[in-house]
mmCIF file of C-alpha atoms in Angstrom:
data_model
loop_
_atom_site.group_PDB
_atom_site.id
_atom_site.type_symbol
_atom_site.label_atom_id
_atom_site.label_comp_id
_atom_site.label_asym_id
_atom_site.label_seq_id
_atom_site.Cartn_x
_atom_site.Cartn_y
_atom_site.Cartn_z
ATOM 1 C CA MET A 17 93.716 83.889 3.754
ATOM 2 C CA THR A 18 93.088 80.196 2.444
ATOM 3 C CA SER A 19 93.227 76.970 4.541
ATOM 4 C CA ALA A 20 92.417 73.525 4.192
ATOM 5 C CA TYR A 21 88.784 73.005 5.304
ATOM 6 C CA PRO A 22 87.806 69.894 7.175
ATOM 7 C CA ASN A 23 85.102 68.429 5.207
ATOM 8 C CA GLU A 24 82.125 68.655 7.671
ATOM 9 C CA TYR A 25 79.544 69.529 5.523
ATOM 10 C CA ASP A 26 80.040 66.677 3.013
ATOM 11 C CA ILE A 27 81.203 69.051 0.185
ATOM 12 C CA ARG A 28 83.561 67.560 -2.506
ATOM 13 C CA CYS A 29 84.699 67.775 -5.870
ATOM 14 C CA ASP A 30 82.458 65.781 -8.596
ATOM 15 C CA LEU A 31 85.833 64.499 -10.249
ATOM 16 C CA ASP A 32 86.999 61.004 -9.235
ATOM 17 C CA ALA A 33 90.812 62.247 -9.658
ATOM 18 C CA CYS A 34 90.156 65.250 -7.085
ATOM 19 C CA GLN A 35 88.784 62.724 -4.315
ATOM 20 C CA THR A 36 92.105 62.756 -2.449
ATOM 21 C CA TYR A 37 92.458 66.386 -2.569
ATOM 22 C CA PRO A 38 91.410 68.616 0.396
ATOM 23 C CA ILE A 39 88.649 71.472 0.149
ATOM 24 C CA ILE A 40 90.200 75.042 0.424
ATOM 25 C CA THR A 41 88.519 77.549 2.073
ATOM 26 C CA ASP A 42 89.157 81.348 0.817
ATOM 27 C CA SER A 43 87.801 83.430 3.989
ATOM 28 C CA GLU A 44 88.397 86.663 2.523
ATOM 29 C CA ARG A 45 86.059 85.807 -0.918
ATOM 30 C CA GLY A 46 83.880 83.756 1.066
ATOM 31 C CA GLU A 47 84.583 80.602 -1.389
ATOM 32 C CA MET A 48 85.119 76.962 -0.944
ATOM 33 C CA PHE A 49 87.088 75.360 -3.997
ATOM 34 C CA CYS A 50 88.703 72.160 -4.827
ATOM 35 C CA GLY A 51 92.241 71.598 -3.924
ATOM 36 C CA GLY A 52 92.850 69.489 -7.011
ATOM 37 C CA CYS A 53 91.304 71.283 -9.955
ATOM 38 C CA GLY A 54 90.436 74.497 -8.466
ATOM 39 C CA SER A 55 86.631 74.460 -9.162
ATOM 40 C CA VAL A 56 84.610 76.825 -6.776
ATOM 41 C CA LEU A 57 82.168 74.512 -4.912
ATOM 42 C CA VAL A 58 80.505 77.079 -2.566
ATOM 43 C CA GLN A 59 80.314 80.908 -3.113
ATOM 44 C CA ARG A 60 79.129 83.685 -0.609
ATOM 45 C CA MET A 61 79.959 81.736 2.486
ATOM 46 C CA GLU A 62 78.756 83.073 5.604
ATOM 47 C CA ASP A 63 81.397 83.872 7.970
ATOM 48 C CA ALA A 64 80.226 81.730 11.063
ATOM 49 C CA ALA A 65 83.325 82.506 13.240
ATOM 50 C CA TYR A 66 82.861 84.351 16.575
ATOM 51 C CA GLY A 67 84.367 87.757 17.332
ATOM 52 C CA GLU A 68 86.974 88.300 19.963
ATOM 53 C CA ARG A 69 86.132 87.299 23.368
ATOM 54 C CA GLY A 70 85.358 89.684 26.085
ATOM 55 C CA HIS A 71 85.630 89.322 29.647
ATOM 56 C CA SER A 72 83.324 92.003 30.633
ATOM 57 C CA TRP A 73 79.993 93.814 29.426
ATOM 58 C CA GLU A 74 82.197 96.659 28.104
ATOM 59 C CA GLU A 75 84.475 94.507 26.213
ATOM 60 C CA PHE A 76 81.912 92.381 24.659
ATOM 61 C CA SER A 77 79.923 95.518 23.508
ATOM 62 C CA SER A 78 83.056 97.181 21.918
ATOM 63 C CA ARG A 79 84.054 93.931 20.108
ATOM 64 C CA SER A 80 80.822 92.617 19.101
ATOM 65 C CA ARG A 81 80.087 92.834 15.289
ATOM 66 C CA THR A 82 76.306 92.750 15.537
ATOM 67 C CA GLY A 83 73.834 94.820 17.308
ATOM 68 C CA PRO A 84 70.576 93.876 18.842
ATOM 69 C CA GLY A 85 67.737 92.146 16.977
ATOM 70 C CA THR A 86 64.934 93.959 15.408
ATOM 71 C CA SER A 87 61.739 94.442 17.275
ATOM 72 C CA LEU A 88 58.348 95.774 16.678
ATOM 73 C CA ALA A 89 58.168 97.071 19.902
ATOM 74 C CA MET A 90 60.845 99.775 19.004
ATOM 75 C CA ASN A 91 59.462 102.833 16.638
ATOM 76 C CA ASP A 92 62.127 102.039 13.991
ATOM 77 C CA ARG A 93 62.381 98.457 14.935
ATOM 78 C CA GLY A 94 65.850 98.817 16.117
ATOM 79 C CA LEU A 95 67.500 100.020 12.706
ATOM 80 C CA SER A 96 67.754 103.780 13.272
ATOM 81 C CA THR A 97 70.508 105.743 12.562
ATOM 82 C CA MET A 98 72.206 107.652 15.208
ATOM 83 C CA ILE A 99 74.401 110.873 14.580
ATOM 84 C CA GLY A 100 77.268 110.891 17.253
ATOM 85 C CA ARG A 101 78.269 113.813 19.240
ATOM 86 C CA ASN A 102 81.599 115.679 18.757
ATOM 87 C CA VAL A 103 83.950 112.839 18.081
ATOM 88 C CA ASP A 104 84.842 110.968 15.062
ATOM 89 C CA SER A 105 85.131 106.640 14.771
ATOM 90 C CA SER A 106 88.814 106.970 16.008
ATOM 91 C CA GLY A 107 87.642 109.074 19.082
ATOM 92 C CA ASN A 108 89.370 112.192 18.173
ATOM 93 C CA ALA A 109 87.598 115.663 18.697
ATOM 94 C CA LEU A 110 85.926 117.086 15.797
ATOM 95 C CA SER A 111 87.056 120.637 14.662
ATOM 96 C CA GLY A 112 84.508 123.715 15.113
ATOM 97 C CA ARG A 113 83.085 124.128 11.675
ATOM 98 C CA THR A 114 82.487 119.964 11.484
ATOM 99 C CA ARG A 115 80.693 120.094 15.027
ATOM 100 C CA GLN A 116 78.351 122.947 13.541
ATOM 101 C CA THR A 117 77.607 120.575 10.481
ATOM 102 C CA PHE A 118 76.720 117.912 12.509
ATOM 103 C CA ASN A 119 74.795 119.802 15.165
ATOM 104 C CA ARG A 120 72.792 120.784 12.154
ATOM 105 C CA LEU A 121 72.232 117.484 10.580
ATOM 106 C CA ARG A 122 71.272 116.416 14.228
ATOM 107 C CA VAL A 123 68.583 119.229 14.539
ATOM 108 C CA TRP A 124 67.264 118.487 10.929
ATOM 109 C CA ASP A 125 67.088 114.788 11.562
ATOM 110 C CA GLN A 126 64.749 115.374 14.666
ATOM 111 C CA ARG A 127 62.716 117.991 12.689
ATOM 112 C CA SER A 128 62.343 115.576 9.716
ATOM 113 C CA ARG A 129 60.559 112.858 11.627
ATOM 114 C CA SER A 130 56.678 112.696 10.995
ATOM 115 C CA ARG A 131 54.325 113.307 13.838
ATOM 116 C CA SER A 132 52.873 109.799 13.470
ATOM 117 C CA VAL A 133 56.347 108.550 14.146
ATOM 118 C CA SER A 134 56.913 110.604 17.141
ATOM 119 C CA ASN A 135 53.542 109.501 18.628
ATOM 120 C CA LEU A 136 54.282 106.012 17.841
ATOM 121 C CA GLY A 137 57.651 106.153 19.587
ATOM 122 C CA LYS A 138 55.714 107.455 22.639
ATOM 123 C CA ALA A 139 53.133 104.961 22.509
ATOM 124 C CA LEU A 140 55.612 102.126 22.278
ATOM 125 C CA ILE A 141 57.842 103.445 25.143
ATOM 126 C CA GLN A 142 54.271 103.476 27.374
ATOM 127 C CA LEU A 143 53.611 99.640 25.855
ATOM 128 C CA ASN A 144 57.184 98.637 27.221
ATOM 129 C CA ALA A 145 56.512 100.407 30.673
ATOM 130 C CA MET A 146 53.108 98.445 31.124
ATOM 131 C CA GLY A 147 54.761 95.208 30.281
ATOM 132 C CA ILE A 148 57.426 95.591 32.865
ATOM 133 C CA LYS A 149 54.862 96.631 35.489
ATOM 134 C CA LEU A 150 52.487 93.497 34.710
ATOM 135 C CA GLY A 151 55.454 91.240 34.112
ATOM 136 C CA VAL A 152 54.298 90.617 30.798
ATOM 137 C CA PRO A 153 57.198 88.492 28.726
ATOM 138 C CA GLU A 154 58.931 90.102 25.714
ATOM 139 C CA PRO A 155 57.140 88.038 22.916
ATOM 140 C CA ALA A 156 53.845 89.040 24.254
ATOM 141 C CA VAL A 157 54.699 92.573 24.358
ATOM 142 C CA GLU A 158 56.194 92.524 20.811
ATOM 143 C CA LYS A 159 52.775 90.928 19.694
ATOM 144 C CA ALA A 160 50.909 93.841 21.472
ATOM 145 C CA ALA A 161 53.063 96.159 19.095
ATOM 146 C CA TYR A 162 52.223 94.598 16.105
ATOM 147 C CA ILE A 163 48.510 94.691 17.173
ATOM 148 C CA TYR A 164 48.872 98.446 17.854
ATOM 149 C CA ARG A 165 50.761 98.897 14.805
ATOM 150 C CA LYS A 166 47.604 97.560 13.014
ATOM 151 C CA ALA A 167 44.959 99.746 14.980
ATOM 152 C CA VAL A 168 47.084 102.653 14.038
ATOM 153 C CA GLY A 169 46.953 101.513 10.455
ATOM 154 C CA GLU A 170 43.186 101.269 10.630
ATOM 155 C CA LYS A 171 43.220 105.177 12.266
ATOM 156 C CA LEU A 172 41.551 103.703 15.492
ATOM 157 C CA THR A 173 43.531 106.318 17.206
ATOM 158 C CA ARG A 174 41.130 109.135 16.347
ATOM 159 C CA GLY A 175 38.998 109.985 19.047
ATOM 160 C CA ARG A 176 40.651 107.300 21.528
ATOM 161 C CA THR A 177 43.521 107.750 24.039
ATOM 162 C CA VAL A 178 46.711 105.980 23.147
ATOM 163 C CA SER A 179 46.740 104.679 26.801
ATOM 164 C CA SER A 180 43.717 102.605 26.168
ATOM 165 C CA LEU A 181 44.688 101.272 22.728
ATOM 166 C CA ILE A 182 47.864 100.240 24.180
ATOM 167 C CA ALA A 183 46.226 98.562 27.137
ATOM 168 C CA ALA A 184 43.718 96.937 24.762
ATOM 169 C CA SER A 185 46.411 95.719 22.414
ATOM 170 C CA LEU A 186 48.350 94.347 25.451
ATOM 171 C CA TYR A 187 45.238 92.655 26.845
ATOM 172 C CA ALA A 188 44.744 91.105 23.416
ATOM 173 C CA ALA A 189 48.342 89.818 23.128
ATOM 174 C CA CYS A 190 48.135 88.342 26.700
ATOM 175 C CA ARG A 191 44.921 86.450 25.788
ATOM 176 C CA GLU A 192 46.299 85.128 22.486
ATOM 177 C CA SER A 193 49.524 84.101 24.394
ATOM 178 C CA GLY A 194 47.579 82.536 27.281
ATOM 179 C CA ILE A 195 49.309 84.934 29.918
ATOM 180 C CA PRO A 196 46.845 85.510 33.059
ATOM 181 C CA ARG A 197 46.043 89.264 33.106
ATOM 182 C CA THR A 198 42.805 90.919 33.338
ATOM 183 C CA LEU A 199 41.059 94.052 32.262
ATOM 184 C CA ASP A 200 41.424 95.345 35.766
ATOM 185 C CA ASP A 201 45.336 94.756 35.633
ATOM 186 C CA MET A 202 45.147 96.520 32.465
ATOM 187 C CA ALA A 203 43.160 99.438 33.535
ATOM 188 C CA ARG A 204 45.128 99.952 37.077
ATOM 189 C CA VAL A 205 48.689 100.206 35.219
ATOM 190 C CA SER A 206 47.314 102.390 32.289
ATOM 191 C CA ASN A 207 45.066 104.733 34.504
ATOM 192 C CA VAL A 208 42.195 104.206 32.113
ATOM 193 C CA GLU A 209 38.582 103.378 33.079
ATOM 194 C CA ARG A 210 37.629 99.717 32.916
ATOM 195 C CA ARG A 211 34.364 100.684 30.726
ATOM 196 C CA ILE A 212 36.452 103.034 28.473
ATOM 197 C CA LEU A 213 39.028 100.055 27.950
ATOM 198 C CA SER A 214 36.492 97.394 27.590
ATOM 199 C CA ARG A 215 34.770 99.676 24.750
ATOM 200 C CA ASP A 216 37.914 100.354 23.087
ATOM 201 C CA LEU A 217 38.846 96.807 22.988
ATOM 202 C CA ARG A 218 35.509 95.763 21.421
ATOM 203 C CA THR A 219 36.064 98.377 18.824
ATOM 204 C CA MET A 220 39.709 97.414 18.172
ATOM 205 C CA LEU A 221 38.679 93.500 17.934
ATOM 206 C CA ARG A 222 35.723 94.331 15.417
ATOM 207 C CA LYS A 223 37.726 96.547 13.255
ATOM 208 C CA LEU A 224 40.767 94.421 12.993
ATOM 209 C CA GLY A 225 38.824 91.073 12.613
ATOM 210 C CA MET A 226 40.463 89.416 15.694
ATOM 211 C CA SER A 227 38.853 86.909 17.730
ATOM 212 C CA LEU A 228 40.449 86.044 21.186
ATOM 213 C CA THR A 229 40.490 82.603 22.515
ATOM 214 C CA GLN A 230 39.147 82.073 26.060
ATOM 215 C CA TYR A 231 41.543 81.756 29.022
ATOM 216 C CA ASP A 232 42.463 78.632 30.484
ATOM 217 C CA THR A 233 40.857 79.051 33.933
ATOM 218 C CA SER A 234 43.618 76.953 35.625
ATOM 219 C CA SER A 235 46.005 79.653 34.858
ATOM 220 C CA PHE A 236 44.863 82.128 37.296
ATOM 221 C CA ILE A 237 44.996 79.604 40.028
ATOM 222 C CA THR A 238 48.779 79.880 40.190
ATOM 223 C CA LYS A 239 48.615 83.669 40.028
ATOM 224 C CA ILE A 240 46.053 83.954 43.086
ATOM 225 C CA ALA A 241 47.540 81.081 45.111
ATOM 226 C CA ASN A 242 51.230 82.568 44.838
ATOM 227 C CA ASN A 243 50.051 86.101 45.844
ATOM 228 C CA LEU A 244 48.122 84.425 48.756
ATOM 229 C CA GLY A 245 51.048 81.966 49.554
ATOM 230 C CA LEU A 246 49.052 78.811 49.524
ATOM 231 C CA LYS A 247 50.460 75.234 49.747
ATOM 232 C CA GLU A 248 51.129 73.233 46.584
ATOM 233 C CA LYS A 249 48.667 70.652 47.504
ATOM 234 C CA THR A 250 45.894 73.356 47.503
ATOM 235 C CA LYS A 251 46.940 74.437 44.149
ATOM 236 C CA ARG A 252 46.787 70.902 42.616
ATOM 237 C CA ASP A 253 43.268 70.104 44.259
ATOM 238 C CA ALA A 254 41.937 73.339 42.879
ATOM 239 C CA VAL A 255 43.179 72.723 39.481
ATOM 240 C CA ASP A 256 41.279 68.771 39.667
ATOM 241 C CA LEU A 257 38.225 70.838 41.109
ATOM 242 C CA LEU A 258 38.291 72.779 37.818
ATOM 243 C CA ARG A 259 39.126 70.018 35.398
ATOM 244 C CA ARG A 260 36.200 68.131 36.950
ATOM 245 C CA ALA A 261 34.062 70.954 36.386
ATOM 246 C CA GLU A 262 35.187 71.288 32.794
ATOM 247 C CA GLU A 263 34.321 67.580 32.067
ATOM 248 C CA ILE A 264 30.650 68.062 33.009
ATOM 249 C CA LYS A 265 30.639 71.363 31.089
ATOM 250 C CA ILE A 266 29.271 73.602 33.793
ATOM 251 C CA THR A 267 32.189 76.343 33.406
ATOM 252 C CA ALA A 268 31.029 77.892 30.038
ATOM 253 C CA GLY A 269 30.096 81.854 30.266
ATOM 254 C CA LYS A 270 31.326 81.950 33.689
ATOM 255 C CA ASN A 271 34.189 84.568 34.770
ATOM 256 C CA PRO A 272 37.365 82.259 34.921
ATOM 257 C CA VAL A 273 38.972 84.364 37.527
ATOM 258 C CA ALA A 274 36.166 83.975 39.728
ATOM 259 C CA GLN A 275 35.997 80.096 39.164
ATOM 260 C CA ALA A 276 39.750 79.970 40.105
ATOM 261 C CA ALA A 277 38.963 81.691 43.235
ATOM 262 C CA ALA A 278 36.162 79.729 44.215
ATOM 263 C CA ALA A 279 37.981 76.258 43.503
ATOM 264 C CA LEU A 280 40.847 77.550 45.722
ATOM 265 C CA TYR A 281 38.640 78.761 48.204
ATOM 266 C CA ILE A 282 37.078 75.052 48.472
ATOM 267 C CA ALA A 283 40.683 73.490 48.272
ATOM 268 C CA CYS A 284 41.666 75.785 51.135
ATOM 269 C CA MET A 285 38.693 74.581 53.262
ATOM 270 C CA ASN A 286 39.431 71.033 52.397
ATOM 271 C CA ASN A 287 43.253 71.438 53.262
ATOM 272 C CA GLY A 288 42.468 73.235 56.584
ATOM 273 C CA GLU A 289 44.165 76.753 55.279
ATOM 274 C CA GLY A 290 42.033 79.551 56.622
ATOM 275 C CA ILE A 291 42.038 81.949 54.105
ATOM 276 C CA SER A 292 38.742 84.283 54.012
ATOM 277 C CA GLN A 293 36.423 84.838 51.159
ATOM 278 C CA LYS A 294 37.648 88.618 51.272
ATOM 279 C CA SER A 295 41.101 87.533 50.621
ATOM 280 C CA PHE A 296 40.124 85.797 47.345
ATOM 281 C CA SER A 297 37.790 88.433 46.280
ATOM 282 C CA ARG A 298 40.530 90.882 46.566
ATOM 283 C CA GLU A 299 42.939 89.044 44.734
ATOM 284 C CA ALA A 300 40.582 87.950 41.952
ATOM 285 C CA GLY A 301 39.175 91.469 41.523
ATOM 286 C CA VAL A 302 35.489 90.192 42.160
ATOM 287 C CA SER A 303 33.076 90.619 44.881
ATOM 288 C CA ASP A 304 32.817 88.228 48.124
ATOM 289 C CA VAL A 305 29.217 87.468 46.860
ATOM 290 C CA THR A 306 30.657 86.289 43.760
ATOM 291 C CA VAL A 307 33.376 84.050 45.206
ATOM 292 C CA ARG A 308 30.622 82.547 47.611
ATOM 293 C CA ASN A 309 28.086 81.898 44.577
ATOM 294 C CA ARG A 310 30.656 80.123 42.507
ATOM 295 C CA ALA A 311 31.985 78.041 45.324
ATOM 296 C CA THR A 312 28.213 76.951 46.245
ATOM 297 C CA PHE A 313 27.812 76.145 42.499
ATOM 298 C CA LEU A 314 30.905 73.837 42.249
ATOM 299 C CA LYS A 315 30.052 72.137 45.473
ATOM 300 C CA LYS A 316 26.554 71.369 44.408
ATOM 301 C CA ASN A 317 27.255 70.312 40.754
ATOM 302 C CA LEU A 318 30.682 68.299 42.100
ATOM 303 C CA GLY A 319 28.712 66.588 45.013
ATOM 304 C CA LEU A 320 31.109 67.983 47.199
#
């Protein structure tokens, strides 16, 4: 099928005699050629047209000409071949002999998968489940899958649990993406002791040659404040306190979560919100003494 193509891409023939002729598009061959001399101007043109419109998810899925995008968070990256069940492409039932043949093919397809591929699939399922529980966005989960694949390639799974390495990979991805999630959060959702998780994280970072960036302390303020239902003014005051503390360089080497909790505690007292130190320590995952000491330290150095 050919049609006159509106010259939106500034494609034209070089011959002066052809300047008045339209550009013809052959959608079947994927070519654009001059309507005057017939010279082919574009070859292997991509079809940018949309498929048929669907008014429901079922119609859209059945009429769509493309599948989901590839992702490292899938063991086959979303490019697996599925052997269907008992019907052909037209929806007609298969004969008995053909069904037996495809059943054997399906069994051998399952058996032909190596143990490492099977273990990787189970690990990535667990990774996606942890990401959902912690509310981690999909790009960070995919980055965690990439880190875990590198760890598997370095044979770090020997002597270590899959849950611990998955949690360590997700924590490293959150650190690189600036998503405020602590080791305690990872240990809770993965059912791994924090001590073991911290040890495996250090080993993984050393073997893979990774270095994690420091968390922005203010990123934990929003998380803690939202959980406690604090006012927006309290959040802004706490961010301002941390900014002043960073300017005089008294935040280095301190627990960022504890500093965020202490800044929020001071801001709450200044704004008349009666939230106890116990509440802040529970949300931050630190002790009451830590929150109190951090708050005293900030008050002393900021002249409050």
